[in-house]
GROMACS .gro file of C-alpha atoms in nm:
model
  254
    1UNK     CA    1  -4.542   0.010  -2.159
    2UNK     CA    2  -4.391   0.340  -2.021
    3UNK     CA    3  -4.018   0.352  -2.032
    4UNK     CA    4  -3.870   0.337  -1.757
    5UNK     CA    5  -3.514   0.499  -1.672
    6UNK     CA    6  -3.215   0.276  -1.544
    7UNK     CA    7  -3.044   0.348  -1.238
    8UNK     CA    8  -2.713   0.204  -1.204
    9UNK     CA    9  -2.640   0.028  -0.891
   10UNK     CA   10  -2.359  -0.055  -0.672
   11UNK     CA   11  -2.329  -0.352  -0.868
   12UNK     CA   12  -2.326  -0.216  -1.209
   13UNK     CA   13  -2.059   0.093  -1.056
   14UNK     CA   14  -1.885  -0.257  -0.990
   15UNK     CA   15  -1.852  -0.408  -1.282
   16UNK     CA   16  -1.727  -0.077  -1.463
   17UNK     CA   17  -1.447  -0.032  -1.212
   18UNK     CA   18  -1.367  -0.369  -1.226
   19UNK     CA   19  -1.343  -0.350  -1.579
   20UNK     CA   20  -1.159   0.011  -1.628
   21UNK     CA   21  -0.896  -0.154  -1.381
   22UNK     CA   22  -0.842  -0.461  -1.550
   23UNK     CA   23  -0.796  -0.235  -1.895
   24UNK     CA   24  -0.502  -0.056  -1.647
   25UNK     CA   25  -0.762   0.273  -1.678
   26UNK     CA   26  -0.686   0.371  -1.319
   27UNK     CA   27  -0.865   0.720  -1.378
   28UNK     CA   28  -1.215   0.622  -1.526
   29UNK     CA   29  -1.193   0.363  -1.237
   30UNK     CA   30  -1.219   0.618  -0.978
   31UNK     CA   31  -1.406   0.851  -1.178
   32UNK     CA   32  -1.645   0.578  -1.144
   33UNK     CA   33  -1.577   0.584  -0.764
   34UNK     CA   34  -1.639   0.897  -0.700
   35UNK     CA   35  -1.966   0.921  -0.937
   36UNK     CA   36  -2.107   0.649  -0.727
   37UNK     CA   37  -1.983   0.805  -0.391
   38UNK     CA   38  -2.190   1.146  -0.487
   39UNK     CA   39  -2.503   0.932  -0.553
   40UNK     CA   40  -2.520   0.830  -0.196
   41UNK     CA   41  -2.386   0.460  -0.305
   42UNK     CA   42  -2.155   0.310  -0.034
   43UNK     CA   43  -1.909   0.068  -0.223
   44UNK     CA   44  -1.878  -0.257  -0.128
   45UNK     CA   45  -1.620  -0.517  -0.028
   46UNK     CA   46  -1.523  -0.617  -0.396
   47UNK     CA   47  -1.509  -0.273  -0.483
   48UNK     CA   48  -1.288  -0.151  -0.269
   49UNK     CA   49  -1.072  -0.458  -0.266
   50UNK     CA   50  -1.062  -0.371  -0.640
   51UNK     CA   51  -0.911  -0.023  -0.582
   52UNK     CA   52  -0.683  -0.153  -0.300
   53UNK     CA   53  -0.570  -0.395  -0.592
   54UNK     CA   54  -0.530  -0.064  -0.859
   55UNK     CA   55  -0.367   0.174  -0.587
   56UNK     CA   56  -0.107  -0.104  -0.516
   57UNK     CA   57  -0.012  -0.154  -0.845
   58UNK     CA   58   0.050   0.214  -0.906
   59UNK     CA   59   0.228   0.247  -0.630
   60UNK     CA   60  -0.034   0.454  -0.436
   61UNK     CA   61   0.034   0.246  -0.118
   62UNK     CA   62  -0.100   0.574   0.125
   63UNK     CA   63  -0.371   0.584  -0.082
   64UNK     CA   64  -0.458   0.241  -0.033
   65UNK     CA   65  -0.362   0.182   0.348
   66UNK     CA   66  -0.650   0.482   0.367
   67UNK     CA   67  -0.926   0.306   0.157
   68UNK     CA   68  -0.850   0.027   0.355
   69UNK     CA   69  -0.944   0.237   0.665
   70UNK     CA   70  -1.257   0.367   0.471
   71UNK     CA   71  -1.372   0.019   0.449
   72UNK     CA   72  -1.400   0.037   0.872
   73UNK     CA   73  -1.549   0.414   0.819
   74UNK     CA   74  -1.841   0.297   0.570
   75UNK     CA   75  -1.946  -0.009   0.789
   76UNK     CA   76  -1.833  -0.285   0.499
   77UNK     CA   77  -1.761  -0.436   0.850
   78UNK     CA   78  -1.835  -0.356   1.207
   79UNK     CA   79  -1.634  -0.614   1.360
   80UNK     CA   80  -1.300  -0.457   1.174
   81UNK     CA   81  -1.348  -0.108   1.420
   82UNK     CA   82  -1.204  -0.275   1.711
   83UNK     CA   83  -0.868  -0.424   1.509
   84UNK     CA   84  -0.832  -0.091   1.372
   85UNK     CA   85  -0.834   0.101   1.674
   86UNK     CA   86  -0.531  -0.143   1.795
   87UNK     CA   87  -0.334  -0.031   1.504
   88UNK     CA   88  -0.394   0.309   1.523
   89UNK     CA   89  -0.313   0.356   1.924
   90UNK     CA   90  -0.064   0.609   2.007
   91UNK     CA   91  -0.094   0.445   2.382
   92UNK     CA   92   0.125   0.131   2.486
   93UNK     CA   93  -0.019  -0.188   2.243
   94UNK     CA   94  -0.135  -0.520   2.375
   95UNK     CA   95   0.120  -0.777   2.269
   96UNK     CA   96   0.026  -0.931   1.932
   97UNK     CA   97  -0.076  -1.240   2.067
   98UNK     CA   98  -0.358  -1.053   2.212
   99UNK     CA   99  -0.410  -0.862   1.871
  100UNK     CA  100  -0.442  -1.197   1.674
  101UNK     CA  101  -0.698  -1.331   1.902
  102UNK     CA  102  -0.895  -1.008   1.854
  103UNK     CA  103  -0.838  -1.049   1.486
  104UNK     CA  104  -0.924  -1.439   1.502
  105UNK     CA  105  -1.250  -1.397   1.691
  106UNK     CA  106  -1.346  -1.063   1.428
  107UNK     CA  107  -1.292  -1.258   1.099
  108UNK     CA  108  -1.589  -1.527   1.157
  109UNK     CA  109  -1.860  -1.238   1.169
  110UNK     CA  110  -1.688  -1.017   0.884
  111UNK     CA  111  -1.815  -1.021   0.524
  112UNK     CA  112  -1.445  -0.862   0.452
  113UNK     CA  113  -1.208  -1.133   0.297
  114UNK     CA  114  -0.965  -1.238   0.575
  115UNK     CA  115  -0.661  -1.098   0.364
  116UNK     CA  116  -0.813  -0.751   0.394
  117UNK     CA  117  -0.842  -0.787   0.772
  118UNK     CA  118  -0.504  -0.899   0.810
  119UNK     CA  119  -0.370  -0.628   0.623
  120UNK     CA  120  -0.506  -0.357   0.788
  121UNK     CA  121  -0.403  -0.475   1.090
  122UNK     CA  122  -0.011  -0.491   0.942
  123UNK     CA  123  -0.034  -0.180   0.778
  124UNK     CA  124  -0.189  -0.002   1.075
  125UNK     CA  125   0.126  -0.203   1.319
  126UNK     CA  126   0.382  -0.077   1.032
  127UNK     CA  127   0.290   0.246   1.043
  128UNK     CA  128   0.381   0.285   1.444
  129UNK     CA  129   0.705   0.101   1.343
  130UNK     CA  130   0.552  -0.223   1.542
  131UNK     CA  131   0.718  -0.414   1.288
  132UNK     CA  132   0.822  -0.702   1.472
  133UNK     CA  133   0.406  -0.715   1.594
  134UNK     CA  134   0.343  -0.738   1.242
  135UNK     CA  135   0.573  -1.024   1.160
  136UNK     CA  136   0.432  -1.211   1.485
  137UNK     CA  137   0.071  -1.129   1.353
  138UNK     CA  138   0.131  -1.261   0.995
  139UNK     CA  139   0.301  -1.572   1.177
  140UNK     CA  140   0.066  -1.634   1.347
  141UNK     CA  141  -0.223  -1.628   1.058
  142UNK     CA  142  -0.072  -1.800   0.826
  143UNK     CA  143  -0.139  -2.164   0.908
  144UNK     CA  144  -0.481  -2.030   0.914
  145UNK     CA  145  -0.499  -1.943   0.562
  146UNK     CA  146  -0.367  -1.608   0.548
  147UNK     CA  147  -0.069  -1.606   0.255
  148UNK     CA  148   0.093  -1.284   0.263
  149UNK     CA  149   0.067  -1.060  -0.113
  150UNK     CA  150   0.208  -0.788  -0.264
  151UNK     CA  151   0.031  -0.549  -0.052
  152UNK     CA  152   0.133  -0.665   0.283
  153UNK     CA  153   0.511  -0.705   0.175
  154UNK     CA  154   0.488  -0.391   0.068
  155UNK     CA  155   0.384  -0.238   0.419
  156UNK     CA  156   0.651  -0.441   0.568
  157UNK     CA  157   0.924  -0.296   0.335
  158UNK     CA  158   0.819   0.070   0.409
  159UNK     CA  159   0.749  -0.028   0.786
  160UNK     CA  160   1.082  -0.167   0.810
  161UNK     CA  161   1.228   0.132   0.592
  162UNK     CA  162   1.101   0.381   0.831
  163UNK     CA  163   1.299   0.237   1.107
  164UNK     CA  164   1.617   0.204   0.907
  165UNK     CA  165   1.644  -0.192   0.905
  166UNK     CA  166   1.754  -0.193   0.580
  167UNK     CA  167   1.887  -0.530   0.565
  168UNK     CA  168   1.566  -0.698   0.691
  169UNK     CA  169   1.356  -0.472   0.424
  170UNK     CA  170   1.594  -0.589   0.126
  171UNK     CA  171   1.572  -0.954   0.293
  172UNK     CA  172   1.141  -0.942   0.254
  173UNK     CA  173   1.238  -0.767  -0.081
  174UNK     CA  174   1.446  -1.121  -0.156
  175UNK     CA  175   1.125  -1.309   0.000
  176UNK     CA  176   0.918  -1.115  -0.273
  177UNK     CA  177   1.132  -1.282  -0.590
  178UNK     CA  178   1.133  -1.620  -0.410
  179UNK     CA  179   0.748  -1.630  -0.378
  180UNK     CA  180   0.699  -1.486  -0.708
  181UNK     CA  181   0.583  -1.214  -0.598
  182UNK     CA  182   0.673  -0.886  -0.824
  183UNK     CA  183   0.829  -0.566  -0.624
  184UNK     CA  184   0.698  -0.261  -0.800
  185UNK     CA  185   0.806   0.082  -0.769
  186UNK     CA  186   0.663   0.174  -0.433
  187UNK     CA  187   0.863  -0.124  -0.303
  188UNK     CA  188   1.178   0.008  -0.458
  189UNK     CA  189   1.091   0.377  -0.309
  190UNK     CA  190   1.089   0.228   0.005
  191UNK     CA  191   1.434   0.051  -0.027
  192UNK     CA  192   1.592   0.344  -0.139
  193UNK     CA  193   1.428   0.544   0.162
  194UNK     CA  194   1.609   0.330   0.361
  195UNK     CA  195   1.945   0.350   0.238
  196UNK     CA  196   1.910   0.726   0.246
  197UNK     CA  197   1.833   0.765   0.576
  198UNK     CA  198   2.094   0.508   0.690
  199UNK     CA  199   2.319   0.749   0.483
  200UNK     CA  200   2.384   0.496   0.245
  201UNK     CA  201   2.337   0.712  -0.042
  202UNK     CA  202   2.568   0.541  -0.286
  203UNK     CA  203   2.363   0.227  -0.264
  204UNK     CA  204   2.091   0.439  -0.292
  205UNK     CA  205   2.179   0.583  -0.625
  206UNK     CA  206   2.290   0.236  -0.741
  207UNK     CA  207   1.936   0.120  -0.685
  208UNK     CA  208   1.795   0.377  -0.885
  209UNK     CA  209   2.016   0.307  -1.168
  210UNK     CA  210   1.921  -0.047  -1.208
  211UNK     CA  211   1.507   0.013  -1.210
  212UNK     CA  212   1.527   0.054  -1.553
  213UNK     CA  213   1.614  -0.296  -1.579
  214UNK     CA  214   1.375  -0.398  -1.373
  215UNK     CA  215   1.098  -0.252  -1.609
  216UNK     CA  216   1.015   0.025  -1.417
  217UNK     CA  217   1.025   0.434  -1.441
  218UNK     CA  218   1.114   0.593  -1.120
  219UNK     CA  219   0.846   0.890  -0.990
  220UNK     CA  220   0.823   1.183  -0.865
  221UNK     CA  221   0.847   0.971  -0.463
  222UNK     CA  222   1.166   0.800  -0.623
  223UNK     CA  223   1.362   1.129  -0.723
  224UNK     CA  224   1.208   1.343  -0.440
  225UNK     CA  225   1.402   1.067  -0.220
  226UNK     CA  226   1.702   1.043  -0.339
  227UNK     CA  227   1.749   1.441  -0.362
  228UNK     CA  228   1.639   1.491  -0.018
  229UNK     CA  229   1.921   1.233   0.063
  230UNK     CA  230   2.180   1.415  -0.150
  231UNK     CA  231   2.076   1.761   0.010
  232UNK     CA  232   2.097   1.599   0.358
  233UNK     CA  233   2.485   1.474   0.319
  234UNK     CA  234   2.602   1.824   0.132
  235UNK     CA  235   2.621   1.685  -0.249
  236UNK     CA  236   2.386   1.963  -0.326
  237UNK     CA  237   2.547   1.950  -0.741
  238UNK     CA  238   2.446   1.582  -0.782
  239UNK     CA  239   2.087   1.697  -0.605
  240UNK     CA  240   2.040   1.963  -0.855
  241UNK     CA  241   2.144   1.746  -1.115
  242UNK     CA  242   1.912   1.473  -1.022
  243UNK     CA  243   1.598   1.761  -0.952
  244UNK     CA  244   1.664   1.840  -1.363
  245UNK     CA  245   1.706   1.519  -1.475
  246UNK     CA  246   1.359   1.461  -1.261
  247UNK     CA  247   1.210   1.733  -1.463
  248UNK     CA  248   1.309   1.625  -1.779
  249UNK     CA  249   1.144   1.275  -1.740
  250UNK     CA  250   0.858   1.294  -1.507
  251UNK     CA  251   0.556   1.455  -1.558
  252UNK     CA  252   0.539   1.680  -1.255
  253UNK     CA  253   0.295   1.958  -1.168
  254UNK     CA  254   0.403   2.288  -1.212
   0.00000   0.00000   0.00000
């Protein structure tokens, strides 16, 4: 019998990202990605729920809210197009009643697990600063099945960040703990966002001090931050002490 030469497949390109995340191998996960992408393989909804997953957990939440837009661009789901383009509206939006029934009635014909839809919709209200939307959205969904997760806290936190409601972000930060749900850093960059451009910068740097204890290593995002908020009230010696200190620990591109 002539030998034959095996292909892989989405599915096998599945199973090795799948795996390479679960080994917390972020890199040979979307090495994996890409390799598939340049052999004219679309990936499909577990895939990129996978990599939503692995760009959450590093913190990556840009990253993610924009594979979770690729999902709409590479037709994982028709139906999600319209939601989207209520999200991403720079013109007056419909009042989120009206987005949750467009939501409701797109969900029944979409192979994309509900929790995906929902978040895209959140993150895409977030990012306009719609935040009280999103809140009504995720009421709304939730005695239908739809239990908020680390990603869509997340969003919230930076949505609510970006509008400098710092006490309602640390509140859904407190909401986090209760539900067992773990902050990670990109959570924490958000909070201290916040405080810095509240001009709260002592909390701020308080913040920053206890992540250690917390079990996690600030970034590049989390020093960048908190130097941009030292610059911005004058304490340019504890900036430049902070931008060493940065250099000293993170691994940053020269």
């Amino acid at each position: 019998m002539q030998d034959r030469e095996l292909t892989p497949n989405v599915v096998t390109y599945g199973s090795l990202i799948a795996g390479w995340l679960k080994e917390g191998l972020p890199e040979k996960a979307f090495k994996a990605y890409f390799e598939m992408r340049e052999k004219g393989l679309n990936p499909n909804v577990i895939i990129a729920s996978s990599i939503i997953s692995g760009l959450y957990k590093l913190g990556r939440i840009d990253d993610a809210n924009m594979l979770l837009q690729k999902i709409v661009d590479v037709n994982l789901c028709p139906e999600l197009k319209h939601i989207y383009s209520f999200s991403n509206s720079k013109t007056v939006l419909p009042d989120a009643q009206k987005i949750a029934d467009s939501i409701d009635r797109s969900v029944t014909k979409c192979v994309v697990p509900n929790n995906v839809v929902y978040n895209i919709d959140v993150a895409g209200l977030c990012k306009l600063g719609k935040i009280d939307d999103a809140r009504d959205v995720i009421n709304y969904f939730s005695p239908k099945g739809f239990t908020p997760d680390e990603f869509t806290y997340c969003t919230l936190v930076h949505g609510m960040s970006l509008v400098v409601k710092v006490n309602e972000a640390f509140n859904l930060h407190d909401e986090m703990l209760i539900k067992d749900l773990v902050p990670n850093i990109a959570v924490y960059n958000a909070l201290i966002n916040g405080l810095c451009k509240a001009g709260n910068i002592e909390r701020a740097s308080r913040l920053f001090n206890k992540l250690h204890s917390k079990g996690l290593a600030p970034n590049v995002i989390t020093y960048n931050t908190l130097i941009d908020g030292y610059y911005k009230i004058g304490k340019t010696s504890e900036a430049v002490q902070l931008l060493k200190r940065m250099t000293e620990e993170v691994n940053v591109p020269s």
